[in-house]
Amino acid sequence: MSLPEPPPARPPTWGQDPEPPPAPAATGRWTPVRAATWASAACLVVLLLGVLAGRPDAAVLGVAPLVLAARALHGRPAGPLRARLEAGDVDDDPDARGGGGGLHATLCLEGPARWAAVTTTRQGRPGTEVLVRLADERRLPVVARTVRTGPQEVATAVVQGVGPDGASVAEPTPPVTRSTVVLPATTPLLDLPLPSRLRGLTGPHESRRPGEGGGLRDVHPWAPGDRLRRIDWRVTARRSPDLRELYVRREHAQAEAVVVLVVDSRDDVGPDPRTWRGSVAPRPQDATSLDRARQAAASLARAYLAAGDRVGLDDLGVRRRPVPPGGGRRQLDRIRHSLALTAPEGEPSARLRPPRLPSGALVVVFSTFLDDESAAVAARWRTAGHRVVAVDVLPRLRASGLYDRERLALRMMTLTREDRMAELADQDVELVTWRDEPAVALRVLARRAQRRAGAGVAR
């Protein structure tokens, strides 16, 4: 049994399914259907008229239906019908799935009924209505298509038992609901930009300061403290054949990058501008800006953590404890779960200062930049010396079907937003549009030299 929704462009990822509260069972009362009652009454009238009129042929016409109706009512089931929704199967590697992704659940039916009428809905929208045969117990798969991420409803089911020959029905069971948290999927990325200053004494990247593990920095005369195994005998033989002076090879140190992902959860808008006021919900087959922000942040977190860097997460829309920078697979799971729970929470309070970040961290801001708040925070971080990458997550807008005044308002908003993005570029904030080719844009930023003169070089 499948709920009719368009398949997503990229399959979502299942998260932890919260256990729903147990649904109360129906009372177990079975009542005749209206059609059987009226048919029995009509047959009884035909029988009485045939007897009173002395027409046995007419009276016989009402006997057989009455016998069948009495037999069906006498053999109607007794007892309540129980229904519950259980979690479906979860893939071990959801990001590697192909085809259209969906949310899975299992509808379990138990009771004395022979047949059951199942009606499913999802988020208030009509789904499917099916009649299934029930032999004490039946398990039905439920699949819902979605492009959204975060907490959402899988399905709501209402079940009504049907007796023999459809002559009696049971009371409908209370609605049973199953909810889940859909984690954002990830997109493969190529090269990634690095902060202007690397940290730590080890890591996957080559820093500018002297140390061990990196590429060749220079060749220098031997000094106290240099290791003998670093003596370059070829250079020594060429520059000092009499071995009066030894030359050693000095290398660059290995270090790690610290990346802080900042999601602006204040806006959750779809591609249709008419839904931005909140009176009309976006269409279920349209991914919103927050869905794109979750996917973009999860993709960058996975790429940086796979390279051995440290990644943290913060939210501009909600003041709560951020996810501190860390590494490893568990850090990726923690970030993806926090991203899935990120959502607008009322009117956000104005910030007097931007959130505190680790020194020398790369800041990636995911926002629609529909107002000045996120742009101002990104500019302050750039002024403080951080390398800032602004990721535009606004979906591609649909202007068809808008009135003239709505087109004018959209045009004014677009011009104001373009001016705001141009000001960010003038303040040396690097821009990436996620709806175009984010992997290519990030690779271009990775090849740009963003180091200040003398940054990370020992004096």
Short mmCIF file of C-alpha atoms in Angstrom, two decimals:
data_model
loop_
_atom_site.label_atom_id
_atom_site.label_comp_id
_atom_site.label_asym_id
_atom_site.label_seq_id
_atom_site.Cartn_x
_atom_site.Cartn_y
_atom_site.Cartn_z
CA MET A 1 0.00 0.00 0.00
CA SER A 2 1.59 3.24 -1.13
CA LEU A 3 0.65 6.85 -0.50
CA PRO A 4 0.59 8.84 -3.77
CA GLU A 5 3.32 11.46 -3.65
CA PRO A 6 5.94 12.27 -6.28
CA PRO A 7 9.32 10.57 -5.73
CA PRO A 8 12.12 12.82 -4.45
CA ALA A 9 15.06 13.96 -6.53
CA ARG A 10 17.37 12.38 -3.98
CA PRO A 11 16.38 9.68 -1.47
CA PRO A 12 16.12 10.85 2.12
CA THR A 13 17.73 9.11 5.03
CA TRP A 14 15.85 7.51 7.89
CA GLY A 15 16.59 8.58 11.40
CA GLN A 16 15.49 7.44 14.81
CA ASP A 17 11.79 6.56 14.96
CA PRO A 18 10.15 7.75 18.18
CA GLU A 19 7.92 5.15 19.75
CA PRO A 20 4.28 6.27 19.45
CA PRO A 21 1.94 5.96 22.44
CA PRO A 22 -0.25 2.83 22.35
CA ALA A 23 -3.55 3.52 20.61
CA PRO A 24 -6.72 2.62 22.52
CA ALA A 25 -8.70 -0.29 21.09
CA ALA A 26 -12.24 0.01 19.76
CA THR A 27 -15.19 -1.01 21.91
CA GLY A 28 -15.83 -4.16 19.86
CA ARG A 29 -19.49 -3.39 19.02
CA TRP A 30 -20.62 -4.65 15.61
CA THR A 31 -23.68 -3.10 13.95
CA PRO A 32 -25.58 -4.02 10.77
CA VAL A 33 -24.91 -1.84 7.79
CA ARG A 34 -27.68 0.45 6.58
CA ALA A 35 -28.01 -1.33 3.25
CA ALA A 36 -28.54 -4.72 4.92
CA THR A 37 -31.12 -3.24 7.30
CA TRP A 38 -33.14 -1.61 4.53
CA ALA A 39 -32.89 -4.72 2.33
CA SER A 40 -34.12 -6.94 5.17
CA ALA A 41 -37.01 -4.56 5.85
CA ALA A 42 -37.96 -4.56 2.16
CA CYS A 43 -37.87 -8.38 2.01
CA LEU A 44 -40.01 -8.59 5.15
CA VAL A 45 -42.59 -6.26 3.60
CA VAL A 46 -42.65 -8.38 0.43
CA LEU A 47 -43.15 -11.52 2.54
CA LEU A 48 -46.03 -10.01 4.52
CA LEU A 49 -47.74 -8.65 1.42
CA GLY A 50 -47.46 -12.05 -0.26
CA VAL A 51 -49.02 -13.80 2.75
CA LEU A 52 -51.84 -11.27 3.11
CA ALA A 53 -52.58 -11.28 -0.62
CA GLY A 54 -52.50 -15.06 -0.83
CA ARG A 55 -49.62 -14.99 -3.30
CA PRO A 56 -47.13 -17.68 -2.22
CA ASP A 57 -44.93 -17.00 -5.26
CA ALA A 58 -44.45 -13.39 -4.14
CA ALA A 59 -43.89 -14.41 -0.51
CA VAL A 60 -41.14 -16.83 -1.52
CA LEU A 61 -39.18 -13.95 -3.09
CA GLY A 62 -38.61 -12.38 0.34
CA VAL A 63 -37.78 -15.57 2.25
CA ALA A 64 -34.35 -16.34 0.83
CA PRO A 65 -32.87 -12.83 1.37
CA LEU A 66 -34.23 -12.79 4.90
CA VAL A 67 -32.61 -16.14 5.68
CA LEU A 68 -29.27 -14.98 4.29
CA ALA A 69 -29.43 -11.69 6.22
CA ALA A 70 -30.32 -13.49 9.46
CA ARG A 71 -27.45 -15.94 8.92
CA ALA A 72 -24.96 -13.11 8.27
CA LEU A 73 -26.07 -11.15 11.34
CA HIS A 74 -26.02 -14.25 13.54
CA GLY A 75 -22.46 -15.07 12.43
CA ARG A 76 -21.05 -11.57 12.80
CA PRO A 77 -17.74 -11.38 14.70
CA ALA A 78 -17.44 -10.46 18.34
CA GLY A 79 -14.60 -8.49 19.87
CA PRO A 80 -12.59 -5.38 19.02
CA LEU A 81 -10.27 -4.84 16.05
CA ARG A 82 -6.79 -3.58 16.97
CA ALA A 83 -4.39 -1.68 14.71
CA ARG A 84 -0.89 -0.31 15.22
CA LEU A 85 1.84 1.19 13.05
CA GLU A 86 5.37 -0.14 13.47
CA ALA A 87 8.64 1.13 12.06
CA GLY A 88 9.71 -0.26 8.71
CA ASP A 89 13.07 -1.59 7.65
CA VAL A 90 16.03 0.81 7.77
CA ASP A 91 18.89 0.62 5.26
CA ASP A 92 22.37 0.30 6.71
CA ASP A 93 23.80 2.76 4.18
CA PRO A 94 20.92 5.04 3.21
CA ASP A 95 23.10 7.44 1.19
CA ALA A 96 23.97 4.62 -1.21
CA ARG A 97 20.39 3.77 -2.07
CA GLY A 98 19.17 4.21 -5.58
CA GLY A 99 15.79 5.05 -6.95
CA GLY A 100 13.07 6.98 -5.24
CA GLY A 101 13.43 7.03 -1.50
CA GLY A 102 10.48 6.65 0.83
CA LEU A 103 9.41 6.39 4.44
CA HIS A 104 8.43 2.86 5.43
CA ALA A 105 6.13 1.56 8.13
CA THR A 106 4.13 -1.61 8.80
CA LEU A 107 0.43 -1.59 9.67
CA CYS A 108 -0.42 -4.53 11.95
CA LEU A 109 -4.06 -5.62 12.16
CA GLU A 110 -5.45 -8.06 14.72
CA GLY A 111 -9.03 -9.07 15.39
CA PRO A 112 -11.90 -11.45 14.61
CA ALA A 113 -12.99 -9.67 11.41
CA ARG A 114 -12.76 -11.38 8.03
CA TRP A 115 -12.24 -8.13 6.16
CA ALA A 116 -10.88 -4.73 7.09
CA ALA A 117 -11.32 -1.36 5.38
CA VAL A 118 -8.09 0.65 5.78
CA THR A 119 -7.99 4.41 5.18
CA THR A 120 -4.58 6.16 5.27
CA THR A 121 -3.76 9.86 5.31
CA ARG A 122 -0.53 11.80 5.63
CA GLN A 123 -0.23 15.29 7.11
CA GLY A 124 -3.94 15.91 6.57
CA ARG A 125 -3.86 14.92 2.88
CA PRO A 126 -5.98 12.01 1.62
CA GLY A 127 -4.07 8.83 0.89
CA THR A 128 -5.45 5.42 -0.05
CA GLU A 129 -8.51 3.35 0.83
CA VAL A 130 -8.19 -0.42 0.51
CA LEU A 131 -10.17 -3.49 1.57
CA VAL A 132 -7.96 -6.35 2.77
CA ARG A 133 -8.70 -9.86 3.90
CA LEU A 134 -7.92 -10.49 7.55
CA ALA A 135 -7.21 -13.90 9.05
CA ASP A 136 -6.72 -13.12 12.74
CA GLU A 137 -3.58 -11.09 11.90
CA ARG A 138 -2.33 -9.16 8.87
CA ARG A 139 0.76 -6.99 8.27
CA LEU A 140 0.57 -4.37 5.53
CA PRO A 141 3.56 -2.33 4.28
CA VAL A 142 3.03 1.43 4.11
CA VAL A 143 5.31 3.58 1.93
CA ALA A 144 5.22 7.40 1.77
CA ARG A 145 7.27 9.43 -0.69
CA THR A 146 8.89 12.65 0.53
CA VAL A 147 11.57 15.16 -0.34
CA ARG A 148 11.54 16.77 3.09
CA THR A 149 13.89 16.25 6.01
CA GLY A 150 13.41 16.59 9.73
CA PRO A 151 10.57 15.37 11.95
CA GLN A 152 7.50 14.39 9.95
CA GLU A 153 4.57 12.02 9.90
CA VAL A 154 4.87 8.76 7.99
CA ALA A 155 1.14 7.98 7.87
CA THR A 156 -2.08 7.93 9.87
CA ALA A 157 -4.37 4.92 9.51
CA VAL A 158 -7.99 4.29 10.50
CA VAL A 159 -9.26 0.70 10.25
CA GLN A 160 -12.87 -0.56 10.27
CA GLY A 161 -13.77 -4.26 10.45
CA VAL A 162 -16.23 -5.77 7.97
CA GLY A 163 -18.26 -8.88 8.82
CA PRO A 164 -19.36 -11.81 6.60
CA ASP A 165 -21.03 -10.79 3.34
CA GLY A 166 -20.52 -7.14 4.33
CA ALA A 167 -23.69 -7.23 6.44
CA SER A 168 -22.10 -5.81 9.59
CA VAL A 169 -19.26 -3.43 10.40
CA ALA A 170 -17.31 -2.66 13.54
CA GLU A 171 -16.63 0.74 14.99
CA PRO A 172 -13.58 2.43 13.39
CA THR A 173 -10.43 2.13 15.42
CA PRO A 174 -8.87 5.31 16.82
CA PRO A 175 -6.35 6.84 14.36
CA VAL A 176 -2.89 5.31 14.68
CA THR A 177 0.07 7.50 13.65
CA ARG A 178 3.74 6.87 13.02
CA SER A 179 6.32 9.67 12.99
CA THR A 180 10.01 9.65 12.19
CA VAL A 181 13.02 11.94 11.86
CA VAL A 182 14.41 12.02 8.34
CA LEU A 183 18.12 12.78 8.36
CA PRO A 184 19.50 14.88 5.50
CA ALA A 185 21.23 13.02 2.69
CA THR A 186 24.70 14.02 1.52
CA THR A 187 26.14 14.99 -1.85
CA PRO A 188 29.66 13.97 -2.93
CA LEU A 189 31.99 16.97 -3.00
CA LEU A 190 35.40 17.52 -4.56
CA ASP A 191 38.10 19.76 -3.09
CA LEU A 192 37.04 21.97 -0.20
CA PRO A 193 38.29 25.38 0.96
CA LEU A 194 40.46 25.54 4.07
CA PRO A 195 40.74 28.22 6.77
CA SER A 196 43.46 30.83 6.58
CA ARG A 197 45.27 29.29 9.56
CA LEU A 198 45.46 25.59 10.37
CA ARG A 199 45.61 24.30 13.93
CA GLY A 200 47.14 21.41 15.81
CA LEU A 201 50.42 19.50 15.59
CA THR A 202 49.07 16.85 13.27
CA GLY A 203 46.39 16.51 10.66
CA PRO A 204 45.67 15.85 6.98
CA HIS A 205 46.79 19.23 5.60
CA GLU A 206 50.17 20.83 5.13
CA SER A 207 50.59 24.02 7.15
CA ARG A 208 52.98 26.93 6.64
CA ARG A 209 54.98 26.50 9.82
CA PRO A 210 58.04 24.25 10.11
CA GLY A 211 57.60 20.77 11.47
CA GLU A 212 57.42 17.17 10.27
CA GLY A 213 55.29 15.19 7.91
CA GLY A 214 54.70 17.77 5.17
CA GLY A 215 56.54 18.77 2.04
CA LEU A 216 60.00 20.24 1.76
CA ARG A 217 60.27 23.70 3.31
CA ASP A 218 63.96 24.50 2.81
CA VAL A 219 67.50 23.24 3.32
CA HIS A 220 69.25 24.86 6.27
CA PRO A 221 72.64 24.49 8.00
CA TRP A 222 72.52 22.08 10.87
CA ALA A 223 71.70 23.67 14.26
CA PRO A 224 71.44 22.24 17.76
CA GLY A 225 68.15 20.39 18.03
CA ASP A 226 68.07 19.11 14.45
CA ARG A 227 67.88 15.36 14.04
CA LEU A 228 70.74 13.55 12.39
CA ARG A 229 68.41 11.52 10.17
CA ARG A 230 67.38 14.76 8.46
CA ILE A 231 70.87 15.49 7.16
CA ASP A 232 70.82 15.82 3.38
CA TRP A 233 74.17 14.29 2.37
CA ARG A 234 73.85 15.27 -1.26
CA VAL A 235 73.46 18.95 -0.47
CA THR A 236 76.19 18.68 2.16
CA ALA A 237 78.58 17.10 -0.33
CA ARG A 238 77.81 19.76 -2.90
CA ARG A 239 78.05 22.77 -0.60
CA SER A 240 80.63 21.58 1.92
CA PRO A 241 82.82 18.84 0.42
CA ASP A 242 85.13 18.92 3.44
CA LEU A 243 82.12 18.32 5.76
CA ARG A 244 82.86 21.41 7.82
CA GLU A 245 79.11 22.18 7.80
CA LEU A 246 76.14 19.86 7.61
CA TYR A 247 72.84 20.69 5.90
CA VAL A 248 69.47 19.36 6.99
CA ARG A 249 66.11 19.19 5.22
CA ARG A 250 63.31 21.04 6.95
CA GLU A 251 59.64 20.23 6.27
CA HIS A 252 56.29 21.80 6.77
CA ALA A 253 54.18 20.62 9.69
CA GLN A 254 50.90 18.73 9.27
CA ALA A 255 47.81 20.34 10.81
CA GLU A 256 44.03 20.09 10.81
CA ALA A 257 41.30 22.49 9.83
CA VAL A 258 38.52 23.62 12.16
CA VAL A 259 35.22 24.22 10.33
CA VAL A 260 32.09 25.68 11.91
CA LEU A 261 28.82 25.20 10.01
CA VAL A 262 26.27 27.92 10.80
CA VAL A 263 22.67 27.28 9.70
CA ASP A 264 20.15 30.11 9.56
CA SER A 265 16.93 28.37 10.58
CA ARG A 266 14.81 31.54 10.70
CA ASP A 267 13.60 31.05 7.12
CA ASP A 268 11.96 27.92 5.73
CA VAL A 269 10.61 29.01 2.36
CA GLY A 270 9.72 27.06 -0.77
CA PRO A 271 10.08 27.89 -4.45
CA ASP A 272 6.58 29.45 -4.60
CA PRO A 273 6.68 33.03 -3.22
CA ARG A 274 2.95 32.90 -2.45
CA THR A 275 3.65 30.46 0.39
CA TRP A 276 6.15 32.73 2.15
CA ARG A 277 3.46 34.47 4.22
CA GLY A 278 2.70 31.21 6.01
CA SER A 279 -1.02 31.12 5.22
CA VAL A 280 -0.44 28.44 2.56
CA ALA A 281 1.94 25.54 3.17
CA PRO A 282 4.51 24.67 0.50
CA ARG A 283 3.70 21.74 -1.72
CA PRO A 284 4.94 18.42 -0.33
CA GLN A 285 6.98 17.71 -3.48
CA ASP A 286 8.94 20.98 -3.12
CA ALA A 287 12.14 21.03 -1.05
CA THR A 288 12.33 24.17 1.06
CA SER A 289 15.34 26.35 1.80
CA LEU A 290 15.86 24.65 5.16
CA ASP A 291 15.88 21.23 3.47
CA ARG A 292 18.62 22.49 1.15
CA ALA A 293 20.53 23.97 4.09
CA ARG A 294 20.39 20.65 5.94
CA GLN A 295 21.62 18.74 2.91
CA ALA A 296 24.40 21.26 2.21
CA ALA A 297 25.62 21.31 5.81
CA ALA A 298 25.52 17.49 6.05
CA SER A 299 27.47 17.17 2.79
CA LEU A 300 30.20 19.55 3.93
CA ALA A 301 30.37 17.91 7.36
CA ARG A 302 30.81 14.49 5.82
CA ALA A 303 33.51 15.68 3.41
CA TYR A 304 35.54 17.52 6.05
CA LEU A 305 35.24 14.73 8.62
CA ALA A 306 36.27 12.15 6.02
CA ALA A 307 39.44 14.21 5.44
CA GLY A 308 40.27 14.14 9.16
CA ASP A 309 39.25 17.72 10.06
CA ARG A 310 37.15 18.93 12.97
CA VAL A 311 33.62 20.19 12.34
CA GLY A 312 31.14 22.00 14.59
CA LEU A 313 27.56 23.23 14.16
CA ASP A 314 25.71 26.35 15.28
CA ASP A 315 22.32 27.91 14.57
CA LEU A 316 21.59 31.59 14.03
CA GLY A 317 17.87 31.28 14.59
CA VAL A 318 17.84 29.52 17.96
CA ARG A 319 20.00 30.25 20.96
CA ARG A 320 21.01 26.86 22.24
CA ARG A 321 24.27 25.14 22.98
CA PRO A 322 26.13 24.55 19.70
CA VAL A 323 27.73 21.29 18.68
CA PRO A 324 31.44 21.78 19.50
CA PRO A 325 34.02 20.96 16.83
CA GLY A 326 35.01 17.31 16.78
CA GLY A 327 35.93 14.50 14.45
CA GLY A 328 34.97 10.95 13.65
CA ARG A 329 31.89 9.06 12.57
CA ARG A 330 29.97 9.79 15.74
CA GLN A 331 30.47 13.51 15.17
CA LEU A 332 28.87 13.16 11.74
CA ASP A 333 25.89 11.34 13.25
CA ARG A 334 25.57 14.02 15.91
CA ILE A 335 25.64 16.82 13.33
CA ARG A 336 23.13 15.16 11.02
CA HIS A 337 20.72 14.53 13.88
CA SER A 338 21.04 18.15 15.05
CA LEU A 339 20.45 19.36 11.50
CA ALA A 340 17.31 17.24 11.21
CA LEU A 341 15.90 18.83 14.38
CA THR A 342 16.71 22.37 13.21
CA ALA A 343 13.50 24.31 12.55
CA PRO A 344 12.12 27.86 12.94
CA GLU A 345 11.00 28.52 16.49
CA GLY A 346 8.92 31.68 16.58
CA GLU A 347 10.29 35.18 16.25
CA PRO A 348 14.07 35.08 16.87
CA SER A 349 15.57 37.70 19.14
CA ALA A 350 18.09 40.15 17.75
CA ARG A 351 21.74 39.32 18.36
CA LEU A 352 24.02 41.98 19.80
CA ARG A 353 27.13 40.10 18.70
CA PRO A 354 27.81 37.05 16.54
CA PRO A 355 28.34 33.66 18.20
CA ARG A 356 31.84 32.92 19.45
CA LEU A 357 33.98 30.71 17.23
CA PRO A 358 37.33 28.95 17.65
CA SER A 359 40.32 30.99 16.59
CA GLY A 360 41.23 30.58 12.94
CA ALA A 361 38.13 28.55 12.05
CA LEU A 362 36.54 28.41 8.63
CA VAL A 363 32.94 29.63 8.87
CA VAL A 364 30.31 28.36 6.42
CA VAL A 365 26.97 30.20 6.67
CA PHE A 366 23.87 28.56 5.13
CA SER A 367 21.11 31.13 4.65
CA THR A 368 18.62 32.58 2.18
CA PHE A 369 19.95 36.10 2.92
CA LEU A 370 16.45 37.55 2.70
CA ASP A 371 17.31 40.06 5.44
CA ASP A 372 20.40 41.79 6.79
CA GLU A 373 20.86 39.67 9.93
CA SER A 374 22.80 36.73 8.48
CA ALA A 375 24.77 38.97 6.11
CA ALA A 376 25.80 41.26 8.99
CA VAL A 377 26.94 38.32 11.12
CA ALA A 378 28.98 36.90 8.22
CA ALA A 379 30.61 40.31 7.63
CA ARG A 380 31.56 40.59 11.33
CA TRP A 381 33.20 37.18 11.27
CA ARG A 382 35.18 38.18 8.18
CA THR A 383 36.26 41.41 9.89
CA ALA A 384 37.44 39.35 12.86
CA GLY A 385 39.84 37.45 10.57
CA HIS A 386 37.91 34.28 9.83
CA ARG A 387 37.57 32.94 6.32
CA VAL A 388 33.81 33.03 5.64
CA VAL A 389 31.94 31.14 2.93
CA ALA A 390 28.28 32.13 2.41
CA VAL A 391 26.12 29.37 0.90
CA ASP A 392 22.90 30.57 -0.70
CA VAL A 393 20.19 27.92 -0.14
CA LEU A 394 17.21 29.78 -1.61
CA PRO A 395 15.39 27.44 -4.06
CA ARG A 396 14.88 28.38 -7.67
CA LEU A 397 11.75 30.54 -7.59
CA ARG A 398 8.61 30.01 -9.67
CA ALA A 399 7.10 33.29 -10.83
CA SER A 400 4.35 31.73 -12.95
CA GLY A 401 0.84 32.39 -11.70
CA LEU A 402 1.74 35.54 -9.74
CA TYR A 403 -0.27 38.73 -9.97
CA ASP A 404 1.36 41.94 -11.20
CA ARG A 405 1.83 43.36 -7.70
CA GLU A 406 3.28 40.03 -6.54
CA ARG A 407 5.72 40.08 -9.44
CA LEU A 408 6.70 43.63 -8.52
CA ALA A 409 7.27 42.67 -4.86
CA LEU A 410 9.34 39.66 -5.94
CA ARG A 411 11.41 41.86 -8.25
CA MET A 412 12.12 44.37 -5.46
CA MET A 413 13.07 41.56 -3.08
CA THR A 414 15.39 40.05 -5.69
CA LEU A 415 17.15 43.37 -6.32
CA THR A 416 17.61 44.01 -2.59
CA ARG A 417 18.97 40.51 -2.11
CA GLU A 418 21.41 40.87 -5.01
CA ASP A 419 22.71 44.14 -3.52
CA ARG A 420 23.15 42.41 -0.18
CA MET A 421 25.11 39.56 -1.77
CA ALA A 422 27.27 42.07 -3.68
CA GLU A 423 28.12 43.84 -0.42
CA LEU A 424 29.19 40.51 1.07
CA ALA A 425 31.46 39.90 -1.92
CA ASP A 426 32.99 43.37 -1.48
CA GLN A 427 33.76 42.48 2.15
CA ASP A 428 35.72 39.38 0.97
CA VAL A 429 33.02 36.90 1.91
CA GLU A 430 33.06 34.07 -0.64
CA LEU A 431 29.71 33.12 -2.15
CA VAL A 432 28.42 29.70 -3.22
CA THR A 433 24.97 29.00 -4.69
CA TRP A 434 23.87 25.51 -3.69
CA ARG A 435 21.19 25.15 -6.39
CA ASP A 436 23.74 25.40 -9.25
CA GLU A 437 26.98 23.42 -9.09
CA PRO A 438 28.16 23.53 -5.47
CA ALA A 439 30.93 20.96 -5.92
CA VAL A 440 32.51 22.99 -8.73
CA ALA A 441 32.15 26.29 -6.85
CA LEU A 442 33.73 24.84 -3.70
CA ARG A 443 36.58 23.40 -5.75
CA VAL A 444 37.27 26.87 -7.21
CA LEU A 445 37.34 28.33 -3.70
CA ALA A 446 39.70 25.58 -2.56
CA ARG A 447 42.25 26.66 -5.15
CA ARG A 448 42.18 30.30 -4.16
CA ALA A 449 45.05 31.50 -1.97
CA GLN A 450 43.41 33.00 1.11
CA ARG A 451 46.44 33.23 3.38
CA ARG A 452 47.64 36.58 4.56
CA ALA A 453 51.28 37.41 4.10
CA GLY A 454 53.27 35.65 6.80
CA ALA A 455 50.28 33.75 8.24
CA GLY A 456 51.47 30.59 9.92
CA VAL A 457 55.15 31.26 9.17
CA ALA A 458 57.56 31.05 12.09
CA ARG A 459 59.47 34.21 12.85
#
